[in-house]
Short mmCIF file of C-alpha atoms in Angstrom, two decimals:
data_model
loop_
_atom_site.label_atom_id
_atom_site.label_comp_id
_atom_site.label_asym_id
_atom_site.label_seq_id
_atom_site.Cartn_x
_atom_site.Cartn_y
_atom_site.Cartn_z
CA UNK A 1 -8.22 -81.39 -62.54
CA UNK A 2 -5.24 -82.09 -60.47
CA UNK A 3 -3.78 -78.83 -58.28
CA UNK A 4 -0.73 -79.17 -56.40
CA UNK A 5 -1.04 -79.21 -52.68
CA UNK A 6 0.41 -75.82 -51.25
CA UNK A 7 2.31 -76.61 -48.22
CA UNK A 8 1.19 -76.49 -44.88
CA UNK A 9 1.33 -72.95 -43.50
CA UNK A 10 3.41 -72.62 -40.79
CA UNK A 11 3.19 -69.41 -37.86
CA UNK A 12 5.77 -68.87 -35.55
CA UNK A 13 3.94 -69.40 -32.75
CA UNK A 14 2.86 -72.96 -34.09
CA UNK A 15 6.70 -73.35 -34.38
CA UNK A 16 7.68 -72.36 -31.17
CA UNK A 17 4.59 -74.58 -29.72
CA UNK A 18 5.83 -77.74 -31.57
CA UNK A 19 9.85 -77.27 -31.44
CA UNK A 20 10.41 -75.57 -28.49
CA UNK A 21 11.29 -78.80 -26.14
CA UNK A 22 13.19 -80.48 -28.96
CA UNK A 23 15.63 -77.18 -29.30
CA UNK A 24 15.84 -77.14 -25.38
CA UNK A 25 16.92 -80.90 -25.40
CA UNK A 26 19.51 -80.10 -27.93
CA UNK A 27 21.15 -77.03 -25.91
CA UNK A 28 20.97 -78.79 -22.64
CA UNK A 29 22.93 -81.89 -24.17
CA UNK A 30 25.47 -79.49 -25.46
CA UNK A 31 25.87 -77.24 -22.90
CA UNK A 32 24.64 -79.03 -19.72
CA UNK A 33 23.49 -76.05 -18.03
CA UNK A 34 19.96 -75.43 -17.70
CA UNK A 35 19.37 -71.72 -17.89
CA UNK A 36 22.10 -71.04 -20.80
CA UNK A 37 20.05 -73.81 -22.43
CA UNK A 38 16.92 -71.41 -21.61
CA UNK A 39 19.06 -68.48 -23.35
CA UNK A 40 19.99 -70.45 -26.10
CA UNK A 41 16.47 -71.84 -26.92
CA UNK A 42 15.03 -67.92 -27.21
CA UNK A 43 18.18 -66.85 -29.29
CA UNK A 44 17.18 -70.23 -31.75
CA UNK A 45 13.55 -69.23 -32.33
CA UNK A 46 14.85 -64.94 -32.70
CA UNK A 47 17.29 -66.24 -35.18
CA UNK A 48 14.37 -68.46 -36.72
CA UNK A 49 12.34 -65.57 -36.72
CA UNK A 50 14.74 -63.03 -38.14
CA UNK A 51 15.61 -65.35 -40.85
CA UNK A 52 12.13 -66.83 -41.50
CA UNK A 53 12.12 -66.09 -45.05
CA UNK A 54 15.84 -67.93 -45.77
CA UNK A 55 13.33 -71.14 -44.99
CA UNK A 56 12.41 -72.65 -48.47
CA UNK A 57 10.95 -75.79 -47.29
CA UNK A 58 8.67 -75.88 -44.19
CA UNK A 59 8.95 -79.79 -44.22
CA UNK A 60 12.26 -79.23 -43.16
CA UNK A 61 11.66 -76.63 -40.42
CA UNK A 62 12.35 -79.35 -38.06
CA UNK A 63 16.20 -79.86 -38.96
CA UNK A 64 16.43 -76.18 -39.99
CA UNK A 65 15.49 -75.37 -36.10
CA UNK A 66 17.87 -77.67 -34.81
CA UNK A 67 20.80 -76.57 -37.02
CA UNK A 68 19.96 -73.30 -35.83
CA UNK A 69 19.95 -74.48 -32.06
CA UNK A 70 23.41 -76.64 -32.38
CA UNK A 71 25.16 -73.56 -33.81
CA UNK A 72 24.02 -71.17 -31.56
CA UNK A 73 24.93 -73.34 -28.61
CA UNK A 74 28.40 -73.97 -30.06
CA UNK A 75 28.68 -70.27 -30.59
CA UNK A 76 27.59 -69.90 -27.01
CA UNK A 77 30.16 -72.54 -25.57
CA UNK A 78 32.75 -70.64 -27.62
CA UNK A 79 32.26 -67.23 -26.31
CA UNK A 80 32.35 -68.66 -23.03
CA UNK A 81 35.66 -70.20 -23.13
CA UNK A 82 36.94 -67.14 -24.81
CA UNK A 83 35.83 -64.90 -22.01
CA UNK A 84 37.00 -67.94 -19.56
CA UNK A 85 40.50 -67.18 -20.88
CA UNK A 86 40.31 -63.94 -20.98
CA UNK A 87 39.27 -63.86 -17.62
CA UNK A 88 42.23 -66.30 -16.50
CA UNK A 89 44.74 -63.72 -18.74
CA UNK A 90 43.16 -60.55 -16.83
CA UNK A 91 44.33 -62.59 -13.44
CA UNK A 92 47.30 -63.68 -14.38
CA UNK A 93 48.48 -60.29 -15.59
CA UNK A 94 46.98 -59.08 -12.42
CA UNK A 95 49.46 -61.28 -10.76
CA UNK A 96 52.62 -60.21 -12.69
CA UNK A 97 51.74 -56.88 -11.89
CA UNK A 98 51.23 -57.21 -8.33
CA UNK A 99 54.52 -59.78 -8.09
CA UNK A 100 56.16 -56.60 -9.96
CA UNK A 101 54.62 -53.77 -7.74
CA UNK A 102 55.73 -56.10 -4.33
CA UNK A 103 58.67 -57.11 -5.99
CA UNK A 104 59.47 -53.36 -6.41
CA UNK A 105 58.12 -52.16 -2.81
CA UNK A 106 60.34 -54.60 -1.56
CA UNK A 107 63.08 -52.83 -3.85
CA UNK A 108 62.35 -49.27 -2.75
CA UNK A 109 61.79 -50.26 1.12
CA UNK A 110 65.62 -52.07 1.30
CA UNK A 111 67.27 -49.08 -0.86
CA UNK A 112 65.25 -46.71 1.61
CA UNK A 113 66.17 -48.46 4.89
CA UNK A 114 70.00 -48.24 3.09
CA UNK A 115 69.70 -44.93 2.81
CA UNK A 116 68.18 -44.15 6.09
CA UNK A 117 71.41 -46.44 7.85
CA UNK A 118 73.74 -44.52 5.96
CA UNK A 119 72.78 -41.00 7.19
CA UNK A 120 71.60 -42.15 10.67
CA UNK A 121 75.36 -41.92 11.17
CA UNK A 122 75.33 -38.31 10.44
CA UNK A 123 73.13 -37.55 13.62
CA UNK A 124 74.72 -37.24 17.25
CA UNK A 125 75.72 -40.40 18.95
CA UNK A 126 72.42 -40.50 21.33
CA UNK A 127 69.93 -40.07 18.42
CA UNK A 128 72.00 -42.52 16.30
CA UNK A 129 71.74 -45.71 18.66
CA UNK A 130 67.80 -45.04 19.21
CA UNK A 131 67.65 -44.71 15.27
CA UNK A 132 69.48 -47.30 14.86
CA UNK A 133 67.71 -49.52 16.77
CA UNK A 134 63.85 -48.85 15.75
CA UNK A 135 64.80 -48.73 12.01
CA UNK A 136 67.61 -51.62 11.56
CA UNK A 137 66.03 -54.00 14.07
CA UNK A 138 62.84 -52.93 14.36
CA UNK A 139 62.58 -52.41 18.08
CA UNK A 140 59.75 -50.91 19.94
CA UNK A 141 60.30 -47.82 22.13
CA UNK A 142 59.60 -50.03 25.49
CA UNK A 143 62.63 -52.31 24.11
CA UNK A 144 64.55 -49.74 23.44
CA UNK A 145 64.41 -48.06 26.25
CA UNK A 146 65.04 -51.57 28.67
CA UNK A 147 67.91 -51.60 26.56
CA UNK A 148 69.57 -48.70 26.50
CA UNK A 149 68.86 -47.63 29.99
CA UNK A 150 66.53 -44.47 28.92
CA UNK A 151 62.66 -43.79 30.11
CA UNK A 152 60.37 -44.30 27.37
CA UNK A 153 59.73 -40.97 27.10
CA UNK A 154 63.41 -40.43 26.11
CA UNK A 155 63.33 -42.71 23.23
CA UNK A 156 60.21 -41.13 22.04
CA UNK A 157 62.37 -37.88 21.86
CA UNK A 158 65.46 -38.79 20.26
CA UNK A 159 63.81 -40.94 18.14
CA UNK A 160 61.02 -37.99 16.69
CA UNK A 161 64.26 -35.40 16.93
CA UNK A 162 66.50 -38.17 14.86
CA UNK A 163 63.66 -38.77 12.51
CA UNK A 164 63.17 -35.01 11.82
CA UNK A 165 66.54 -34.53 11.06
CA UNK A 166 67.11 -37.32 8.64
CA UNK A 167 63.74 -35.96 6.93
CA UNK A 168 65.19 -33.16 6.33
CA UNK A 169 68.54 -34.17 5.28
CA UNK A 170 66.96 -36.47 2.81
CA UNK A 171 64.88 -34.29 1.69
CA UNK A 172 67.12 -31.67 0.58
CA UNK A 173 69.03 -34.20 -1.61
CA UNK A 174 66.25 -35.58 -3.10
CA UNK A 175 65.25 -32.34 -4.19
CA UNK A 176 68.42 -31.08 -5.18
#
């Protein structure tokens, strides 16, 4: 009496044991990276695992494995490159917002500085010239006072009295 041969029963672990350098080989020549071909060779065998019983022919675990391991390291590469350009779209958005944010600093420090010129010449003549200078042309106190002929101490003065009134000249228009 002939009986058909049952096929060879096959464990997991006896998978694992007998596959598990051919899968590596297979992620490392696809990705080239040796611990995402780690990662990708315990994702194969959880896939293998979770879809065990989709496996009809255990002759064939061999290219069932490796189909498993070439799509998973695609998949992989993929997700990468997505996140890659994501990544490079975050930046570059980053960019255009900081270009904008300078770009509009730059805005609101000229209109200011124009604004501040145009009512330093509402202040008396001595504030107005030690104004003038440390705003406009950005001159220390020490400079200013070499070049107007006034202690340093001066300067400090009619520049903090100056500022004061401007502040509050400005800000009673603002909030108005």
């Amino acid at each position: 009496m002939d009986t058909l041969a049952s096929p060879p029963s096959l464990t997991y672990e006896g998978m694992y044991e007998q596959f598990h350098k051919l899968i590596y080989h297979i992620a490392y020549n696809i990705t080239k990276d040796l611990h995402l071909s780690q990662d990708i060779v315990q994702e194969t065998f959880l896939k293998a695992y979770l879809k065990i019983d989709t496996l009809l022919d255990v002759t064939k675990t061999k290219s069932w494995l490796t189909s498993i391991a070439r799509c998973t390291a695609i998949d992989v590469i993929r997700k990468r490159s997505k996140c890659q350009e994501v990544f490079m779209e975050d930046q570059e958005e980053l960019h255009s917002i900081q270009d904008y944010q300078s770009l509009e600093s730059v805005i609101e420090v000229r209109f200011l500085k124009s604004c501040i010129q145009d009512h330093i010449k509402t202040l008396p003549r001595t504030q107005q010239e030690v104004m003038a200078l440390k705003v406009t042309e950005d001159m220390s106190d020490s400079e200013i006072a070499l070049k107007l002929n006034l202690s340093a101490s001066t300067v400090k003065t009619r520049f903090h009295r100056g500022r004061k009134q401007l502040y509050s000249v400005i800000y009673t228009k603002v909030s108005a």
